[in-house]
C-alpha cells in the first residue's frame, strides 16, 4: 500500500492522501485540509440529508471558490479566450513556442 499525492485545486499545494483533505460537494474539486475547512466555514456543509453526502461525506462543503466563480481555472479561462478571439489554438501555440526559443 502506497501513498498518493494530490494537488489542491484552490491553493495548488501538494499533499499526501494520508492527511486531512476532501472534495467539494458541488464540483468535486480536490481540496487540501485547510481549504476544505475554509470552504466548509464559508459555504456550509452538505449535511446528511443531501443526495451527494454518501459520495463526499456530509461534511463536504456545499461549493468552493472554483464553482462559485471566486477563483478562475486558468486552463479553462485560456480555452475561453482562444475561442473568443477566433484564432486557431495551434497558431497561438506556435507563436508562444517561437517566443520561448532561447537564442545562443
XYZ file of C-alpha atoms in Angstrom:
104
model
C 0.000 0.000 0.000
C 1.496 3.308 -1.068
C 0.841 6.969 -0.596
C -0.790 9.005 -3.345
C -0.273 12.729 -3.708
C -2.860 15.274 -4.772
C -2.839 18.963 -5.585
C -5.378 21.312 -4.039
C -7.427 22.908 -6.792
C -7.828 26.114 -4.766
C -4.310 26.895 -3.442
C -2.283 24.450 -5.636
C -0.499 22.944 -2.620
C 0.523 19.284 -2.931
C -0.418 16.910 -0.117
C -0.418 13.149 0.557
C -3.616 11.150 0.870
C -2.787 10.291 4.482
C -3.653 13.772 5.802
C -6.961 15.608 6.252
C -8.414 16.620 2.872
C -11.716 16.390 0.996
C -13.739 17.241 -2.087
C -16.176 19.995 -2.948
C -19.720 18.677 -2.661
C -20.726 20.587 -5.803
C -17.934 20.459 -8.406
C -15.895 17.542 -6.983
C -12.651 19.574 -6.777
C -9.948 18.096 -4.554
C -9.193 20.380 -1.595
C -6.334 20.318 0.924
C -7.346 20.225 4.580
C -7.127 23.967 5.181
C -9.051 24.899 2.002
C -11.609 22.148 2.738
C -12.193 23.605 6.200
C -12.269 27.179 4.866
C -14.828 26.297 2.167
C -16.998 24.461 4.748
C -16.969 27.506 7.005
C -17.590 29.934 4.134
C -20.266 27.945 2.242
C -21.713 25.475 4.727
C -21.779 21.678 4.588
C -23.883 19.260 2.536
C -25.406 17.645 5.621
C -26.613 14.094 6.000
C -29.854 14.573 4.021
C -28.130 15.701 0.803
C -28.032 13.170 -2.055
C -24.267 13.700 -2.550
C -23.449 13.156 1.140
C -22.882 9.448 0.506
C -20.318 10.326 -2.194
C -18.275 13.065 -0.487
C -19.376 12.879 3.130
C -21.949 15.013 4.879
C -19.200 17.426 6.000
C -18.232 18.296 2.381
C -18.674 21.982 1.524
C -21.747 22.998 -0.497
C -19.476 24.747 -3.010
C -15.942 26.110 -3.309
C -14.149 29.136 -4.772
C -13.878 27.378 -8.149
C -17.548 26.599 -8.632
C -18.802 29.909 -7.217
C -16.509 31.861 -9.581
C -14.254 33.421 -6.914
C -11.213 31.658 -8.406
C -10.794 31.000 -12.135
C -9.458 27.766 -13.563
C -6.690 29.227 -15.746
C -6.787 26.361 -18.247
C -10.500 26.815 -18.846
C -10.073 30.595 -18.964
C -7.365 30.345 -21.651
C -9.562 27.991 -23.684
C -12.413 30.509 -23.384
C -10.164 33.371 -24.545
C -8.843 31.418 -27.529
C -12.402 30.611 -28.605
C -13.482 34.261 -28.195
C -10.562 35.607 -30.241
C -11.309 33.162 -33.034
C -7.703 32.388 -33.884
C -6.772 28.676 -34.043
C -5.145 27.364 -30.869
C -2.299 25.868 -32.907
C -1.387 29.350 -34.150
C -1.124 30.639 -30.572
C 0.954 27.620 -29.581
C 3.370 28.145 -32.488
C 3.794 31.847 -31.636
C 4.362 31.007 -27.980
C 6.954 28.336 -28.803
C 8.822 30.769 -31.089
C 8.897 33.298 -28.282
C 10.272 30.726 -25.845
C 13.174 29.647 -28.055
C 16.479 30.606 -26.492
C 18.874 32.204 -28.958
C 22.507 31.395 -28.274
